[in-house]
Short mmCIF file of C-alpha atoms and ligand atoms in Angstrom, two decimals:
data_model
loop_
_atom_site.label_atom_id
_atom_site.label_comp_id
_atom_site.label_asym_id
_atom_site.label_seq_id
_atom_site.Cartn_x
_atom_site.Cartn_y
_atom_site.Cartn_z
CA MET W 1 0.00 0.00 0.00
CA ALA W 2 1.40 3.38 -0.95
CA SER W 3 1.48 5.60 2.10
CA SER W 4 0.72 9.28 2.02
CA SER W 5 3.23 12.00 2.71
CA PHE W 6 2.86 14.77 5.25
CA ASP W 7 1.70 17.32 2.69
CA GLN W 8 -1.27 15.10 1.80
CA LEU W 9 -2.37 15.52 5.39
CA GLY W 10 -2.79 19.23 4.78
CA LEU W 11 -0.37 20.52 7.37
CA ILE W 12 0.21 24.26 7.23
CA PRO W 13 3.70 25.30 6.08
CA PRO W 14 5.12 26.22 9.52
CA LEU W 15 4.35 22.69 10.71
CA ALA W 16 5.32 20.96 7.48
CA GLN W 17 8.63 22.79 7.66
CA ALA W 18 9.28 21.79 11.28
CA VAL W 19 8.49 18.17 10.46
CA ARG W 20 10.85 18.27 7.50
CA GLU W 21 13.62 19.78 9.62
CA LEU W 22 13.23 16.88 12.03
CA GLY W 23 13.86 14.51 9.15
CA TYR W 24 10.37 13.01 9.08
CA GLU W 25 9.49 12.19 5.51
CA GLN W 26 6.40 10.14 5.88
CA PRO W 27 3.70 10.04 8.54
CA THR W 28 3.56 6.94 10.70
CA PRO W 29 0.26 5.00 10.62
CA VAL W 30 -1.11 6.64 13.76
CA GLN W 31 -0.27 10.06 12.34
CA GLU W 32 -1.80 9.25 8.99
CA GLN W 33 -5.06 8.24 10.64
CA ALA W 34 -5.29 10.60 13.59
CA ILE W 35 -4.14 13.92 12.10
CA PRO W 36 -7.14 14.43 9.75
CA LEU W 37 -9.59 13.44 12.50
CA VAL W 38 -8.10 15.84 15.03
CA LEU W 39 -7.93 18.60 12.42
CA ALA W 40 -11.63 18.03 11.77
CA GLY W 41 -12.30 18.66 15.46
CA ARG W 42 -13.35 15.09 16.30
CA ASP W 43 -12.91 13.50 19.70
CA LEU W 44 -10.48 10.64 19.37
CA MET W 45 -9.70 7.40 21.10
CA ALA W 46 -6.38 6.05 19.88
CA GLY W 47 -4.71 2.77 20.70
CA ALA W 48 -1.03 3.45 20.21
CA GLN W 49 2.08 2.94 22.27
CA THR W 50 5.07 5.16 22.75
CA GLY W 51 7.33 4.66 19.76
CA THR W 52 4.58 4.75 17.16
CA GLY W 53 4.86 8.49 16.62
CA LYS W 54 1.74 9.15 18.70
CA THR W 55 3.00 12.45 20.11
CA ALA W 56 3.16 14.06 16.68
CA ALA W 57 -0.20 12.44 15.89
CA PHE W 58 -1.81 14.77 18.42
CA ALA W 59 0.71 17.62 18.69
CA LEU W 60 0.74 18.51 14.99
CA PRO W 61 -3.02 18.84 14.46
CA ILE W 62 -3.42 20.53 17.84
CA LEU W 63 -0.84 23.14 16.84
CA GLN W 64 -2.59 23.59 13.54
CA ARG W 65 -5.91 24.17 15.28
CA LEU W 66 -4.23 26.69 17.57
CA ALA W 67 -2.39 28.50 14.80
CA PRO W 68 -5.18 31.00 13.93
CA GLN W 69 -5.08 32.22 17.53
CA ALA W 70 -1.30 32.48 17.70
CA SER W 71 -0.17 35.88 18.84
CA THR W 72 3.18 37.62 18.87
CA SER W 73 1.98 39.88 21.67
CA ALA W 74 4.04 39.70 24.84
CA SER W 75 0.95 40.13 27.01
CA PRO W 76 0.16 37.00 29.04
CA ALA W 77 -3.52 37.70 28.51
CA ARG W 78 -3.05 36.95 24.81
CA HIS W 79 -1.69 33.51 25.68
CA PRO W 80 -4.30 31.70 27.76
CA VAL W 81 -4.03 27.93 28.23
CA ARG W 82 -6.01 26.52 25.32
CA VAL W 83 -4.59 23.02 25.22
CA LEU W 84 -4.02 20.75 28.17
CA VAL W 85 -2.09 17.50 27.84
CA LEU W 86 -2.02 15.19 30.86
CA THR W 87 0.67 12.53 31.15
CA PRO W 88 1.43 9.97 33.84
CA THR W 89 5.10 10.83 34.46
CA ARG W 90 7.38 13.79 34.44
CA GLU W 91 9.66 12.15 31.87
CA LEU W 92 6.82 11.77 29.44
CA ALA W 93 5.57 15.28 30.23
CA ILE W 94 9.00 16.70 29.43
CA GLN W 95 9.24 14.75 26.18
CA VAL W 96 5.77 15.74 25.06
CA GLU W 97 6.33 19.42 25.77
CA GLN W 98 9.65 19.24 23.96
CA SER W 99 7.81 17.80 20.96
CA PHE W 100 5.30 20.67 21.01
CA LYS W 101 8.24 23.07 21.04
CA GLU W 102 9.93 21.31 18.13
CA TYR W 103 6.84 20.97 15.98
CA GLY W 104 5.64 24.47 16.84
CA LYS W 105 8.92 26.27 16.49
CA HIS W 106 7.76 28.27 13.46
CA LEU W 107 4.57 29.39 15.15
CA PRO W 108 4.34 32.08 17.83
CA LEU W 109 2.73 29.70 20.32
CA ARG W 110 4.03 29.08 23.81
CA SER W 111 4.15 25.90 25.80
CA ALA W 112 5.14 24.91 29.31
CA VAL W 113 5.44 21.75 31.34
CA VAL W 114 4.60 21.25 35.00
CA TYR W 115 5.30 18.09 36.99
CA GLY W 116 5.80 17.04 40.58
CA GLY W 117 9.13 16.72 42.34
CA ALA W 118 10.38 20.00 40.91
CA ASP W 119 10.41 23.60 42.08
CA MET W 120 6.97 25.24 41.88
CA ASP W 121 8.40 28.74 41.52
CA ALA W 122 10.15 28.17 38.22
CA GLN W 123 6.93 26.64 36.86
CA ILE W 124 4.91 29.59 38.15
CA ARG W 125 7.21 32.01 36.34
CA GLU W 126 6.64 30.09 33.10
CA LEU W 127 2.89 30.03 33.59
CA ARG W 128 2.77 33.76 34.33
CA ARG W 129 4.18 34.54 30.88
CA GLY W 130 1.10 32.91 29.42
CA VAL W 131 1.17 29.60 27.51
CA GLU W 132 -1.23 28.14 24.99
CA VAL W 133 -0.09 24.56 25.48
CA LEU W 134 0.32 23.16 28.96
CA VAL W 135 1.66 19.66 29.49
CA ALA W 136 1.24 18.42 33.04
CA THR W 137 1.17 15.51 35.39
CA PRO W 138 -2.21 15.54 37.15
CA GLY W 139 -1.11 16.01 40.78
CA ARG W 140 1.12 18.99 40.11
CA LEU W 141 -1.46 20.60 37.87
CA LEU W 142 -3.92 20.48 40.77
CA ASP W 143 -1.27 22.08 43.02
CA HIS W 144 -1.13 24.95 40.56
CA VAL W 145 -4.90 25.15 40.37
CA GLN W 146 -5.05 25.34 44.15
CA SER W 147 -2.45 28.07 44.35
CA LYS W 148 -4.27 29.88 41.53
CA THR W 149 -1.20 29.95 39.35
CA VAL W 150 -3.01 28.47 36.39
CA MET W 151 -6.42 29.08 34.82
CA LEU W 152 -8.07 26.33 32.84
CA ASN W 153 -11.27 28.07 31.81
CA GLN W 154 -10.18 28.57 28.22
CA VAL W 155 -9.01 25.04 27.48
CA GLY W 156 -10.48 23.94 24.17
CA ILE W 157 -8.56 20.69 23.69
CA LEU W 158 -7.78 18.08 26.33
CA THR W 159 -5.40 15.20 25.63
CA LEU W 160 -4.88 12.26 27.94
CA ASP W 161 -1.61 10.63 26.97
CA GLU W 162 -0.91 7.08 28.15
CA ALA W 163 -4.31 7.06 29.79
CA ASP W 164 -3.92 3.46 30.96
CA ARG W 165 -0.76 4.34 32.86
CA MET W 166 -2.44 7.29 34.49
CA LEU W 167 -5.21 5.04 35.71
CA ASP W 168 -2.74 2.40 36.89
CA MET W 169 -1.00 5.07 38.89
CA GLY W 170 -4.22 6.08 40.61
CA PHE W 171 -4.68 9.40 38.83
CA LEU W 172 -8.34 8.89 37.96
CA PRO W 173 -9.74 11.07 40.81
CA ASP W 174 -7.27 13.84 39.91
CA ILE W 175 -8.19 13.58 36.24
CA ARG W 176 -11.87 13.86 37.08
CA ARG W 177 -11.20 16.90 39.24
CA ILE W 178 -9.27 18.53 36.41
CA ILE W 179 -11.97 17.75 33.84
CA ALA W 180 -14.53 19.43 36.07
CA LEU W 181 -12.53 22.66 35.78
CA LEU W 182 -12.55 22.71 31.98
CA PRO W 183 -15.13 24.32 29.70
CA LYS W 184 -17.77 21.79 28.64
CA GLU W 185 -17.31 22.61 24.96
CA ARG W 186 -14.00 21.13 24.06
CA GLN W 187 -12.26 18.49 21.97
CA ASN W 188 -11.02 15.40 23.82
CA LEU W 189 -8.25 13.07 22.73
CA LEU W 190 -7.30 9.91 24.55
CA PHE W 191 -4.22 7.84 23.79
CA SER W 192 -3.68 4.51 25.48
CA ALA W 193 -1.59 1.44 24.76
CA THR W 194 -4.09 -0.93 26.32
CA PHE W 195 -7.84 -0.75 26.88
CA PRO W 196 -8.77 -2.32 30.18
CA ASP W 197 -12.35 -1.80 31.40
CA GLU W 198 -11.58 1.34 33.42
CA ILE W 199 -10.36 3.03 30.25
CA ARG W 200 -13.53 2.08 28.41
CA THR W 201 -15.58 3.59 31.22
CA LEU W 202 -13.53 6.76 31.08
CA VAL W 203 -13.88 6.89 27.31
CA LYS W 204 -17.65 6.68 27.59
CA SER W 205 -17.89 9.50 30.09
CA LEU W 206 -15.28 11.74 28.50
CA LEU W 207 -15.41 11.42 24.73
CA ARG W 208 -18.27 12.50 22.50
CA ASN W 209 -18.89 10.31 19.50
CA PRO W 210 -15.19 9.54 19.30
CA ALA W 211 -13.37 8.44 16.19
CA GLU W 212 -11.28 5.35 16.84
CA VAL W 213 -7.76 4.69 15.68
CA GLN W 214 -6.11 1.42 16.57
CA ILE W 215 -2.52 0.95 15.60
CA ALA W 216 -1.60 -2.40 17.03
CA ALA W 217 -4.25 -4.99 17.70
CA ARG W 218 -5.73 -4.41 21.11
CA ASN W 219 -3.37 -5.58 23.82
CA ALA W 220 -1.23 -7.13 21.13
CA VAL W 221 2.48 -7.48 21.52
CA ALA W 222 5.00 -6.99 18.79
CA ASP W 223 5.34 -9.98 16.50
CA LEU W 224 9.04 -9.40 16.24
CA VAL W 225 9.51 -10.21 19.89
CA THR W 226 10.59 -13.66 21.02
CA HIS W 227 9.29 -14.45 24.47
CA VAL W 228 11.06 -16.82 26.76
CA VAL W 229 10.67 -17.83 30.38
CA HIS W 230 13.61 -19.14 32.37
CA PRO W 231 12.28 -21.07 35.37
CA VAL W 232 14.62 -20.40 38.27
CA ALA W 233 14.73 -20.65 42.03
CA ARG W 234 14.06 -17.25 43.50
CA GLU W 235 17.41 -17.02 45.29
CA LYS W 236 19.28 -17.76 42.06
CA LYS W 237 17.67 -15.06 39.96
CA ARG W 238 20.39 -12.47 40.35
CA GLU W 239 23.10 -15.00 39.54
CA LEU W 240 21.17 -16.13 36.48
CA LEU W 241 20.83 -12.56 35.29
CA SER W 242 24.58 -11.97 35.51
CA TYR W 243 25.18 -15.30 33.82
CA LEU W 244 22.90 -14.42 30.91
CA VAL W 245 24.43 -10.98 30.44
CA GLN W 246 27.96 -12.33 30.56
CA THR W 247 27.68 -15.59 28.63
CA ARG W 248 25.51 -14.08 25.92
CA ASN W 249 27.57 -10.92 25.86
CA LEU W 250 24.45 -8.79 26.04
CA GLN W 251 25.17 -5.14 25.34
CA GLN W 252 22.06 -3.16 26.19
CA VAL W 253 19.50 -4.70 28.47
CA LEU W 254 16.59 -3.07 30.20
CA VAL W 255 15.82 -5.05 33.35
CA PHE W 256 12.54 -4.58 35.20
CA CYS W 257 12.33 -4.82 38.92
CA GLY W 258 9.19 -4.67 41.06
CA THR W 259 10.46 -2.24 43.69
CA ARG W 260 12.78 0.71 44.02
CA ILE W 261 14.82 -1.01 46.72
CA GLY W 262 15.06 -4.14 44.61
CA ALA W 263 16.20 -2.11 41.62
CA ASN W 264 18.93 -0.40 43.61
CA ARG W 265 20.11 -3.63 45.16
CA LEU W 266 20.15 -5.43 41.84
CA ALA W 267 22.16 -2.70 40.10
CA HIS W 268 24.62 -2.78 42.99
CA GLN W 269 24.99 -6.56 42.81
CA LEU W 270 25.46 -6.49 39.06
CA ARG W 271 28.22 -3.94 39.45
CA LYS W 272 29.87 -6.33 41.90
CA ASP W 273 29.74 -8.89 39.10
CA ARG W 274 31.59 -6.34 36.94
CA ILE W 275 28.60 -5.50 34.80
CA HIS W 276 28.02 -1.81 34.13
CA ALA W 277 24.62 -1.27 35.63
CA ASP W 278 22.53 1.66 36.72
CA ALA W 279 19.11 1.96 38.33
CA ILE W 280 16.31 4.31 37.48
CA HIS W 281 13.34 4.70 39.79
CA GLY W 282 11.13 7.17 41.58
CA ASP W 283 13.56 7.88 44.43
CA LYS W 284 16.16 9.18 42.02
CA SER W 285 16.25 12.84 41.18
CA GLN W 286 15.32 13.98 37.72
CA ALA W 287 18.99 14.76 37.02
CA GLU W 288 20.11 11.30 38.15
CA ARG W 289 17.51 9.61 35.98
CA LEU W 290 18.54 11.58 32.94
CA VAL W 291 22.23 10.78 33.46
CA ALA W 292 21.42 7.07 33.87
CA LEU W 293 19.30 7.15 30.74
CA GLU W 294 21.89 8.96 28.66
CA ASN W 295 24.64 6.57 29.80
CA PHE W 296 22.48 3.64 28.84
CA LYS W 297 21.61 5.04 25.44
CA ALA W 298 25.24 5.91 24.78
CA GLY W 299 26.32 2.35 25.61
CA LYS W 300 28.25 3.40 28.73
CA SER W 301 26.14 1.12 30.87
CA THR W 302 25.07 -2.36 29.83
CA VAL W 303 22.12 -2.85 32.13
CA LEU W 304 19.52 -0.33 33.14
CA VAL W 305 17.43 -1.61 36.02
CA ALA W 306 14.08 0.15 36.10
CA THR W 307 10.80 0.10 37.91
CA ASP W 308 7.66 0.30 35.80
CA VAL W 309 6.86 3.81 36.90
CA ALA W 310 10.32 5.16 36.14
CA SER W 311 10.44 3.58 32.71
CA ARG W 312 7.08 4.88 31.52
CA GLY W 313 7.17 7.00 28.46
CA LEU W 314 10.95 6.94 28.25
CA ASP W 315 12.27 7.25 24.76
CA ILE W 316 14.31 4.05 24.88
CA GLU W 317 12.56 1.77 22.49
CA GLY W 318 14.12 -0.63 20.06
CA LEU W 319 16.19 -2.48 22.62
CA PRO W 320 17.49 -5.94 21.75
CA GLN W 321 16.55 -7.41 25.15
CA VAL W 322 14.16 -6.66 27.92
CA ILE W 323 14.44 -8.85 31.00
CA ASN W 324 11.72 -9.20 33.60
CA PHE W 325 13.74 -9.84 36.72
CA ASP W 326 10.47 -9.55 38.60
CA ILE W 327 7.42 -10.59 36.67
CA PRO W 328 4.93 -7.72 36.46
CA HIS W 329 1.79 -8.08 38.55
CA SER W 330 -0.43 -6.47 36.03
CA PRO W 331 -0.31 -8.30 32.69
CA GLU W 332 -0.71 -4.95 30.91
CA ASP W 333 2.64 -3.96 32.37
CA TYR W 334 4.18 -6.91 30.51
CA VAL W 335 2.89 -5.48 27.25
CA HIS W 336 4.31 -2.09 28.14
CA ARG W 337 7.63 -3.46 29.23
CA ILE W 338 8.23 -5.54 26.18
CA GLY W 339 7.02 -2.70 23.99
CA ARG W 340 10.59 -1.49 24.48
CA THR W 341 11.94 -4.25 22.32
CA GLY W 342 11.13 -5.68 18.93
CA ARG W 343 10.59 -2.24 17.47
CA ALA W 344 11.81 -0.95 14.26
CA GLY W 345 12.03 -4.07 12.20
CA LEU W 346 14.63 -5.36 14.63
CA THR W 347 13.96 -8.55 16.42
CA GLY W 348 13.77 -8.34 20.17
CA GLU W 349 13.71 -10.69 23.05
CA ALA W 350 11.58 -10.56 26.17
CA ILE W 351 13.11 -12.75 28.85
CA SER W 352 11.30 -13.45 32.11
CA LEU W 353 12.96 -15.00 35.13
CA VAL W 354 10.16 -16.90 36.75
CA ALA W 355 10.22 -18.37 40.25
CA PRO W 356 7.47 -20.54 41.76
CA PRO W 357 5.44 -17.68 43.29
CA ASP W 358 5.23 -16.01 39.87
CA MET W 359 3.20 -18.75 38.19
CA GLU W 360 -0.15 -17.02 38.52
CA ALA W 361 1.14 -13.73 37.14
CA LEU W 362 2.72 -15.61 34.25
CA ALA W 363 -0.57 -17.35 33.46
CA ALA W 364 -2.36 -13.98 33.41
CA ILE W 365 0.21 -12.62 30.98
CA GLU W 366 -0.18 -15.62 28.71
CA ARG W 367 -3.93 -15.13 28.71
CA LEU W 368 -3.58 -11.47 27.78
CA ILE W 369 -1.07 -11.97 24.99
CA LYS W 370 -2.83 -15.15 23.88
CA LYS W 371 0.43 -16.98 23.68
CA LYS W 372 2.05 -19.79 25.62
CA ILE W 373 5.57 -18.64 26.37
CA ASP W 374 8.35 -21.17 25.94
CA ARG W 375 10.05 -22.33 29.12
CA VAL W 376 13.76 -22.81 28.76
CA LEU W 377 15.81 -24.24 31.60
CA VAL W 378 19.30 -22.87 31.98
CA PRO W 379 21.55 -25.68 33.25
CA GLY W 380 22.75 -24.97 36.75
CA PHE W 381 19.88 -22.62 37.52
CA GLN W 382 16.82 -24.80 37.34
CA PRO W 383 14.68 -25.04 40.46
CA ASP W 384 14.38 -28.42 42.18
CA GLY W 385 12.46 -31.26 40.51
CA GLY W 386 8.80 -30.78 41.58
CA THR W 387 8.94 -27.02 41.33
CA ALA W 388 10.60 -27.24 37.94
CA ALA W 389 7.77 -29.41 36.66
CA THR W 390 5.20 -26.83 37.74
CA LEU W 391 7.21 -24.01 36.30
CA MET W 392 7.65 -25.81 33.04
CA GLY W 393 3.87 -25.87 32.90
CA ARG W 394 3.82 -29.56 32.00
CA GLU W 395 0.31 -30.09 33.21
CA SER W 396 -0.99 -27.27 31.11
CA ARG W 397 0.92 -28.12 27.97
CA PRO W 398 -1.10 -29.01 24.90
CA ALA W 399 -1.43 -32.77 24.30
CA SER W 400 0.98 -32.80 21.40
CA ARG W 401 3.72 -31.52 23.65
CA ARG W 402 2.98 -33.68 26.67
CA GLY W 403 5.77 -36.08 27.43
CA GLU W 404 8.32 -33.87 25.78
CA ALA W 405 11.41 -33.57 27.89
CA PRO W 406 11.88 -30.07 29.24
CA ARG W 407 14.27 -28.18 27.05
CA ALA W 408 17.50 -27.53 28.88
CA THR W 409 19.35 -25.26 26.60
CA ALA W 410 22.49 -23.31 27.07
CA PRO W 411 21.55 -19.73 26.34
CA ARG W 412 22.50 -18.71 22.85
CA PRO W 413 25.04 -15.98 22.31
CA ALA W 414 23.70 -12.57 21.42
CA ALA W 415 23.22 -12.11 17.73
CA PRO W 416 24.59 -8.90 16.26
CA ARG W 417 21.82 -6.29 16.17
CA PRO W 418 20.22 -6.24 12.78
CA GLN W 419 20.64 -2.98 10.94
CA ARG W 420 18.00 -1.25 8.91
CA PRO W 421 18.64 -2.07 5.27
CA GLN W 422 20.21 0.66 3.21
CA GLY W 423 18.29 2.29 0.41
CA ASP W 424 14.92 2.12 2.12
CA PRO W 425 12.52 3.83 -0.29
CA ILE W 426 10.87 5.74 2.57
CA PHE W 427 14.04 7.65 3.21
CA SER W 428 14.95 8.43 -0.34
CA LYS W 429 11.63 10.16 -0.93
CA PRO W 430 12.13 13.91 -1.36
CA TYR W 431 10.04 16.25 0.74
CA GLU W 432 7.59 18.43 -1.09
CA PRO W 433 6.36 21.58 0.58
CA SER W 434 2.68 21.84 1.23
CA ALA W 435 0.65 24.22 -0.89
CA ALA W 436 -1.49 25.34 2.07
CA PRO W 437 -1.23 29.03 3.03
CA ALA W 438 1.06 30.03 5.88
CA ALA W 439 -0.62 30.73 9.19
CA ALA W 440 2.30 32.62 10.62
CA ALA W 441 5.75 33.68 9.61
CA PRO W 442 8.53 31.29 10.49
CA LYS W 443 10.64 32.38 13.41
CA ALA W 444 13.96 31.30 14.97
CA GLU W 445 16.38 28.85 13.42
CA GLU W 446 16.48 25.24 14.33
CA SER W 447 18.50 23.91 17.19
CA SER W 448 18.71 20.42 15.84
CA GLN W 449 20.38 18.73 18.80
CA GLN W 450 17.27 16.83 19.67
CA SER W 451 16.36 15.82 16.18
CA LYS W 452 19.87 14.54 15.55
CA ARG W 453 19.76 12.51 18.71
CA ARG W 454 16.50 10.91 17.65
CA ARG W 455 17.26 10.26 14.04
CA PRO W 456 18.63 6.71 14.24
CA GLN W 457 15.62 5.71 16.25
CA VAL W 458 13.34 7.43 13.78
CA ALA W 459 14.84 5.43 10.96
CA ALA W 460 14.36 2.29 12.95
CA LEU W 461 10.82 3.23 13.77
CA LEU W 462 9.77 3.59 10.19
CA GLY W 463 11.53 0.39 9.27
CA GLY W 464 9.39 -1.38 11.84
CA LEU W 465 6.18 0.29 10.84
CA LYS W 466 6.69 -0.60 7.25
CA ARG W 467 6.70 -4.22 8.14
CA ALA W 468 3.74 -3.98 10.44
P1 AMP Y 501 6.42 8.78 20.05
O1 AMP Y 501 5.66 7.53 19.79
O2 AMP Y 501 5.59 9.99 19.93
O3 AMP Y 501 7.14 8.71 21.37
O4 AMP Y 501 7.54 8.92 18.91
C1 AMP Y 501 8.64 8.05 18.83
C2 AMP Y 501 9.78 8.62 18.02
O5 AMP Y 501 9.43 8.65 16.64
C3 AMP Y 501 10.16 10.03 18.40
O6 AMP Y 501 11.56 10.04 18.60
C4 AMP Y 501 9.75 10.87 17.21
O7 AMP Y 501 10.65 11.94 17.02
C5 AMP Y 501 9.82 9.90 16.06
N1 AMP Y 501 8.84 10.16 14.98
C6 AMP Y 501 7.57 10.55 15.12
N2 AMP Y 501 6.96 10.66 13.94
C7 AMP Y 501 7.87 10.35 12.99
C8 AMP Y 501 7.83 10.30 11.55
N3 AMP Y 501 6.74 10.56 10.88
N4 AMP Y 501 8.95 9.95 10.91
C9 AMP Y 501 10.04 9.67 11.62
N5 AMP Y 501 10.13 9.70 12.95
C10 AMP Y 501 9.07 10.03 13.66
#
């Protein structure tokens, strides 16, 4: 199927230009579907994960809808909050606001981001200048509402980004309180990777006659991901993790831990095993998290141990391996976690270290992903006989596999990471400027630091989407 280009989506020149400067040549599927709907003023319910280009799918048409009201006036009164984007974490909030800045850099629109765990005063100063686009985590936004440092009575577009995560994190009451402060007449957009019942209820109460865009099948996991379970005695998990990293010469592994303390302890133990490891979780300062993330992306650390909350929305997709050191308790978290791998036309591997108490959680995951995950014993690490049998799921195996001896396989060495093939037609396509009239004069030159940093991932992303 021939895909459309950005100019077919009718973006105004200031946006088309920003997109071109970022090196985007073709809209991703979620952008292709969502942009016209949002431009038409529809409410939208979109099933799309981080890494699909979902931020631009809402930021671009939102900016376009705001463009007629853009003002070069310095007066804060000319820049009321017209767009509110709620996100579950500060990392995602920062990334989303950064995207608004990048896409909107040729429009005289202002944006700001407010999130918890950071100085209120600096945020208040930003808000006082007046901003059309406000990206916020719910709790901190309510702090600002309470201290009357933000007014929401002119919000015309509300976006809930990663709505499922916000609900998981208990933000629903805050979200409802915020919605009550907004004008009734407004456009509502909801993005979510998964659609558990609570999201459906929220959708019903929030969205009016919404258009639906579904990028991956509901609750589906990437086909390019190989899932494997290593049954292991609980006390041998850490040793097994080090063994896997070392014997398979793994280079960049995101490891999920259930608790902050566990994550810290695990990173510490891995370092003792001479593996470069860092931890990222809610007790770490913003600066510490960013350093850990940058080191990991730059290949300075091999293992990044993360809690679910800390990893949410982070721009670290396309990893070769994700390891569940602790199995997630909510099966949706499994989908989110492994969404970090298998992107971009690259194959990925989701490895879960499963001890006897994890059996129920594993079964719930298998039900959600509709897949029986292979159990692979690693010699020297298997749990004792009876437990191993349960963990291997022998009773629940399909008849054809009953009686099969459990596979005891030495872990295979890491394959070199596949590269995106050269000469991909998507990237050789020249950009053609849109014929639509300009809404505002371009301003300021590009600072392309960010776009450069993202470009390899972008290439990978499109490679993956092409296949999908
Ligand atoms: P998101 O899903 O919004 O987190 O986007 C994931 C990454 O894809 C970001 O680094 C974007 O800069 C990049 N991206 C978004 N849209 C496109 C596009 N049309 N072409 C290339 N890269 C894109």
